[in-house]
Short mmCIF file of C-alpha atoms and ligand atoms in Angstrom, two decimals:
data_model
loop_
_atom_site.label_atom_id
_atom_site.label_comp_id
_atom_site.label_asym_id
_atom_site.label_seq_id
_atom_site.Cartn_x
_atom_site.Cartn_y
_atom_site.Cartn_z
CA MET A 1 -73.88 -75.76 73.92
CA LYS A 2 -75.50 -74.17 77.45
CA ILE A 3 -75.43 -77.11 80.32
CA GLY A 4 -78.04 -75.96 83.43
CA VAL A 5 -76.33 -77.18 86.60
CA PHE A 6 -78.71 -76.87 89.39
CA ASP A 7 -78.60 -77.73 93.46
CA SER A 8 -80.09 -76.76 96.96
CA GLY A 9 -77.13 -74.53 96.75
CA LEU A 10 -73.24 -74.23 97.19
CA GLY A 11 -72.67 -77.82 96.78
CA GLY A 12 -73.57 -79.02 93.18
CA LEU A 13 -70.98 -75.96 92.00
CA THR A 14 -68.31 -79.10 93.48
CA VAL A 15 -69.82 -80.69 90.88
CA VAL A 16 -69.29 -77.77 88.17
CA GLN A 17 -65.79 -77.04 89.35
CA ALA A 18 -65.06 -80.65 87.97
CA MET A 19 -66.58 -79.91 84.98
CA THR A 20 -64.55 -76.85 84.47
CA LYS A 21 -61.43 -79.61 84.30
CA VAL A 22 -63.11 -81.98 81.40
CA ILE A 23 -65.33 -79.55 79.05
CA LYS A 24 -64.84 -76.82 76.90
CA GLY A 25 -66.70 -74.39 74.46
CA ALA A 26 -69.66 -74.16 76.54
CA GLU A 27 -71.93 -71.99 79.07
CA ILE A 28 -72.88 -73.47 81.51
CA PHE A 29 -75.82 -72.08 83.63
CA TYR A 30 -75.93 -72.30 88.03
CA VAL A 31 -78.88 -72.04 90.18
CA ALA A 32 -78.48 -72.07 93.40
CA ASP A 33 -81.27 -72.44 94.32
CA THR A 34 -81.63 -71.13 97.95
CA LYS A 35 -84.56 -70.15 98.92
CA ASN A 36 -85.88 -73.60 98.88
CA ALA A 37 -83.05 -75.57 100.53
CA PRO A 38 -82.21 -77.88 102.35
CA TYR A 39 -83.68 -79.77 100.14
CA GLY A 40 -82.34 -82.90 101.97
CA GLU A 41 -85.13 -81.43 104.30
CA LYS A 42 -88.22 -81.70 102.21
CA THR A 43 -90.49 -83.99 100.70
CA ALA A 44 -89.51 -85.38 97.34
CA ASP A 45 -93.40 -83.55 96.13
CA GLN A 46 -91.71 -80.74 97.27
CA ILE A 47 -88.29 -81.36 95.37
CA LEU A 48 -89.77 -82.57 92.45
CA GLN A 49 -91.97 -79.13 91.91
CA TYR A 50 -88.67 -77.11 93.02
CA SER A 51 -86.51 -79.15 89.93
CA LEU A 52 -89.12 -79.16 87.25
CA ASN A 53 -89.55 -75.30 88.56
CA ILE A 54 -85.66 -75.13 87.84
CA THR A 55 -85.30 -76.95 84.62
CA GLN A 56 -88.27 -75.08 83.30
CA TYR A 57 -86.07 -71.86 84.03
CA LEU A 58 -83.19 -72.98 82.47
CA ILE A 59 -85.28 -74.30 79.02
CA HIS A 60 -86.93 -70.98 78.76
CA THR A 61 -84.58 -68.48 79.66
CA TYR A 62 -81.74 -70.18 77.73
CA GLN A 63 -82.22 -73.01 75.78
CA ILE A 64 -79.92 -75.75 78.15
CA GLU A 65 -79.40 -78.98 75.58
CA ALA A 66 -77.41 -80.80 78.67
CA LEU A 67 -79.23 -80.64 82.22
CA ILE A 68 -76.98 -81.77 85.18
CA LEU A 69 -78.95 -82.34 89.12
CA ALA A 70 -75.84 -81.72 90.88
CA CYS A 71 -77.84 -82.59 93.46
CA ASN A 72 -77.80 -86.51 95.34
CA THR A 73 -81.66 -85.24 96.91
CA ALA A 74 -83.30 -83.27 93.68
CA THR A 75 -81.73 -86.52 91.85
CA SER A 76 -83.52 -89.11 93.60
CA SER A 77 -86.72 -86.90 93.96
CA ALA A 78 -86.61 -85.44 90.63
CA ILE A 79 -84.74 -87.50 87.61
CA LYS A 80 -86.87 -90.15 86.09
CA HIS A 81 -89.74 -87.38 85.90
CA LEU A 82 -87.45 -84.74 84.20
CA ARG A 83 -86.25 -87.43 81.99
CA GLN A 84 -89.72 -88.64 80.76
CA LYS A 85 -91.29 -84.67 80.36
CA TYR A 86 -87.51 -83.47 78.60
CA PRO A 87 -86.54 -86.91 76.35
CA SER A 88 -84.33 -84.89 74.15
CA LEU A 89 -82.81 -83.13 76.83
CA ILE A 90 -79.30 -84.29 78.08
CA ILE A 91 -80.43 -85.26 81.21
CA ILE A 92 -77.72 -86.53 84.24
CA GLY A 93 -77.96 -87.57 88.02
CA THR A 94 -76.59 -87.73 91.34
CA GLU A 95 -75.58 -90.58 92.41
CA PRO A 96 -73.97 -92.01 96.01
CA GLY A 97 -70.42 -93.69 94.46
CA ILE A 98 -71.35 -96.74 96.14
CA LYS A 99 -69.95 -98.34 92.73
CA PRO A 100 -66.12 -97.05 93.40
CA ALA A 101 -67.53 -97.39 97.45
CA ILE A 102 -67.32 -101.18 96.91
CA ALA A 103 -64.10 -102.18 94.61
CA LEU A 104 -62.37 -100.04 96.92
CA THR A 105 -62.94 -100.70 100.03
CA LYS A 106 -59.93 -103.41 102.09
CA THR A 107 -62.10 -103.30 105.74
CA GLY A 108 -65.24 -104.06 103.77
CA ASN A 109 -67.05 -101.83 106.05
CA ILE A 110 -68.00 -98.54 104.14
CA GLY A 111 -69.88 -95.28 104.91
CA VAL A 112 -72.37 -93.13 103.65
CA LEU A 113 -73.68 -89.96 104.35
CA ALA A 114 -75.66 -87.96 102.92
CA THR A 115 -78.92 -85.98 103.18
CA PRO A 116 -82.16 -87.61 105.08
CA ALA A 117 -84.67 -87.54 101.44
CA THR A 118 -81.54 -89.41 100.26
CA LEU A 119 -81.80 -92.35 101.93
CA LYS A 120 -84.99 -92.73 102.41
CA GLY A 121 -85.95 -92.16 98.38
CA ASN A 122 -86.39 -96.05 96.61
CA LYS A 123 -83.49 -94.71 94.42
CA TYR A 124 -81.18 -95.31 96.84
CA GLN A 125 -82.31 -98.49 98.46
CA THR A 126 -82.41 -100.09 94.72
CA LEU A 127 -78.84 -99.15 94.13
CA VAL A 128 -77.82 -100.36 97.24
CA ASN A 129 -79.98 -103.82 96.68
CA THR A 130 -77.88 -104.25 93.61
CA LEU A 131 -74.63 -103.33 93.73
CA SER A 132 -74.03 -104.67 97.89
CA SER A 133 -74.64 -108.45 96.75
CA THR A 134 -71.93 -108.00 94.13
CA LYS A 135 -69.05 -108.56 97.71
CA ASP A 136 -69.18 -108.90 101.06
CA VAL A 137 -69.42 -105.73 102.39
CA ALA A 138 -71.80 -103.81 105.49
CA LEU A 139 -72.83 -100.39 104.17
CA PHE A 140 -73.22 -97.97 107.71
CA GLU A 141 -75.35 -95.06 106.23
CA GLN A 142 -75.87 -91.77 108.70
CA ALA A 143 -78.31 -88.85 107.26
CA CYS A 144 -76.71 -85.41 108.47
CA PRO A 145 -79.36 -82.80 109.04
CA GLY A 146 -78.11 -80.09 109.75
CA LEU A 147 -74.64 -80.79 107.86
CA VAL A 148 -75.77 -78.31 104.67
CA GLU A 149 -76.44 -75.67 106.87
CA GLN A 150 -73.47 -74.88 108.11
CA ILE A 151 -71.96 -75.47 104.86
CA GLU A 152 -74.50 -72.64 103.53
CA LYS A 153 -73.75 -70.37 106.45
CA GLY A 154 -70.00 -70.35 106.15
CA ASP A 155 -69.19 -72.40 109.08
CA ALA A 156 -67.46 -75.30 107.63
CA ASP A 157 -65.32 -74.96 110.27
CA SER A 158 -66.62 -74.29 112.83
CA ILE A 159 -66.39 -76.27 116.01
CA GLU A 160 -70.29 -77.40 115.91
CA THR A 161 -70.06 -78.50 112.32
CA LYS A 162 -66.94 -80.82 113.93
CA LEU A 163 -69.44 -81.98 116.38
CA LEU A 164 -71.69 -82.83 114.26
CA LEU A 165 -69.55 -85.07 112.02
CA GLU A 166 -67.59 -86.51 115.17
CA LYS A 167 -70.44 -87.80 116.86
CA TRP A 168 -71.48 -89.10 113.10
CA LEU A 169 -68.43 -90.21 112.41
CA ILE A 170 -66.67 -91.70 115.34
CA PRO A 171 -69.11 -94.45 115.18
CA MET A 172 -67.45 -95.34 111.91
CA ARG A 173 -64.63 -94.81 113.10
CA GLU A 174 -64.26 -97.54 115.66
CA LYS A 175 -66.02 -99.53 113.50
CA ASN A 176 -63.08 -99.80 111.50
CA VAL A 177 -64.56 -98.04 108.46
CA ASP A 178 -62.01 -97.31 105.28
CA THR A 179 -63.70 -96.19 103.07
CA ILE A 180 -66.97 -93.34 103.10
CA VAL A 181 -69.08 -91.83 100.31
CA LEU A 182 -69.84 -88.48 99.97
CA GLY A 183 -73.92 -89.00 98.68
CA CYS A 184 -74.26 -85.03 98.44
CA THR A 185 -72.76 -82.56 96.64
CA HIS A 186 -72.14 -79.96 99.58
CA TYR A 187 -70.02 -83.14 101.75
CA PRO A 188 -67.34 -82.57 99.50
CA LEU A 189 -67.27 -79.11 101.12
CA VAL A 190 -66.18 -80.48 104.94
CA ALA A 191 -64.40 -83.35 103.36
CA HIS A 192 -60.99 -82.01 105.58
CA VAL A 193 -63.30 -82.07 108.43
CA ILE A 194 -64.11 -85.73 107.81
CA GLU A 195 -60.45 -87.07 107.12
CA ASP A 196 -59.13 -85.10 109.74
CA ILE A 197 -61.94 -87.17 111.99
CA MET A 198 -61.22 -90.40 110.66
CA HIS A 199 -57.30 -89.18 111.07
CA SER A 200 -56.66 -89.91 107.53
CA LYS A 201 -57.00 -92.81 106.95
CA VAL A 202 -59.95 -93.33 104.13
CA LYS A 203 -60.76 -92.79 100.43
CA LEU A 204 -63.39 -89.81 100.47
CA ILE A 205 -65.47 -91.27 96.89
CA GLN A 206 -67.58 -88.24 94.91
CA THR A 207 -68.79 -87.89 91.81
CA GLY A 208 -67.91 -84.70 90.23
CA HIS A 209 -65.64 -85.96 88.03
CA ALA A 210 -66.79 -89.47 86.63
CA ILE A 211 -70.28 -86.94 86.06
CA ALA A 212 -68.79 -84.19 84.13
CA ARG A 213 -67.68 -87.09 82.03
CA HIS A 214 -70.40 -89.22 80.76
CA LEU A 215 -71.22 -85.24 80.06
CA LEU A 216 -68.49 -84.95 77.74
CA LEU A 217 -69.08 -88.34 76.01
CA LEU A 218 -73.47 -87.39 75.60
CA THR A 219 -72.42 -84.37 74.51
CA GLU A 220 -69.39 -85.22 71.72
CA SER A 221 -71.90 -87.55 71.00
CA LYS A 222 -74.96 -84.64 69.78
CA GLY A 223 -72.14 -83.43 67.69
CA HIS A 224 -70.28 -80.94 70.50
CA ARG A 225 -67.02 -79.79 69.83
CA ASN A 226 -64.61 -80.18 72.73
CA VAL A 227 -63.27 -76.97 72.42
CA GLY A 228 -63.11 -73.27 72.84
CA ASP A 229 -63.38 -71.14 75.98
CA LEU A 230 -66.53 -72.24 78.95
CA SER A 231 -68.80 -69.44 81.18
CA VAL A 232 -70.53 -70.14 83.86
CA THR A 233 -72.74 -68.30 85.44
CA ILE A 234 -74.49 -68.52 88.75
CA TYR A 235 -77.85 -67.43 89.48
CA VAL A 236 -80.03 -67.79 92.28
CA THR A 237 -83.36 -67.67 94.14
CA GLY A 238 -82.46 -66.45 98.02
CA GLU A 239 -79.60 -65.90 100.52
CA LEU A 240 -75.89 -66.79 99.14
CA GLN A 241 -72.48 -66.48 101.16
CA VAL A 242 -70.83 -65.38 97.59
CA TYR A 243 -67.11 -64.83 99.30
CA LEU A 244 -67.69 -68.84 99.31
CA ILE A 245 -68.12 -69.43 95.88
CA ASP A 246 -64.44 -68.34 94.98
CA ASN A 247 -62.99 -70.52 97.72
CA ILE A 248 -64.73 -73.50 95.48
CA LEU A 249 -64.31 -72.78 91.71
CA ASP A 250 -60.66 -71.98 91.49
CA THR A 251 -60.02 -71.71 87.72
CA TYR A 252 -60.78 -68.97 87.20
CA GLU A 253 -58.91 -69.06 83.55
CA ASN A 254 -62.19 -69.04 80.92
CA LEU A 255 -64.49 -68.28 83.98
CA HIS A 256 -67.36 -65.67 83.48
CA LYS A 257 -69.20 -65.37 86.94
CA ILE A 258 -71.82 -63.18 88.14
CA VAL A 259 -74.55 -63.88 90.91
CA ILE A 260 -78.02 -62.62 89.91
CA PRO A 261 -81.82 -62.59 91.96
CA ILE A 262 -84.37 -65.16 89.61
CA ALA A 263 -87.46 -64.00 90.85
N1 DGL B 1 -76.02 -81.21 98.02
C1 DGL B 1 -77.34 -81.10 97.37
C2 DGL B 1 -77.19 -83.27 97.84
O1 DGL B 1 -76.55 -83.64 96.78
C3 DGL B 1 -78.30 -81.38 98.84
C4 DGL B 1 -78.75 -80.38 99.49
C5 DGL B 1 -79.87 -79.62 101.30
O2 DGL B 1 -80.41 -79.29 100.39
O3 DGL B 1 -79.93 -81.06 101.52
O4 DGL B 1 -78.04 -83.56 97.87
#
């Protein structure tokens, strides 16, 4: 099984890490589109174009059979179009985990951290409209411009990153938010900072494991036998702090990893 995965940078590796716990007997080709990052501050048309280019590259170069949009922002702008264009490809996107958050919250107050483009997108609005009527909850939505750049620079633990997060999270703490949706695949990489600011009294929702399980179900239904080694190859379109990969992908036994610029 050949699986293509992409994101604007390192964030989607949090999804790949979850995949490595579930998927066997597969080759994963990961594209970090750092040349065009951050996606969250681009227009929907630009994000669609980047997503189309990467998907075409993955199909033509590796004949992938499944594609994971390991990026909430790209999912919002491109998944519909990609599914129409490639109907026989298994395509799985990433969406903010509003549903599990609604199930878990005790105070009924939920924080949602995401990129500006994700929060603005119709897909997010539709998701919220459908789900928020199922239980009496209040959603505190917060766009986080600048956070992806901090993470990509390797500055997750810097004072600047903490100050950014404090500005967004202290109001949530004061509102008794007990569950926070990490609506961008980069944000699990600052989970420890978020927990610290929220005094650990918070559940953080990310969807990597759900994506991995969904992928397994869909690929098995198409004949994939989930046995054997897994390899992960990483491609990058621009700059990447390569040393940060080691902090995210911690399972190396069956992993093979190289970094090559696409163009
Ligand atoms: N990691 C991406 C997401 O899940 C996008 C980050 C960005 O480039 O803005 O939304």
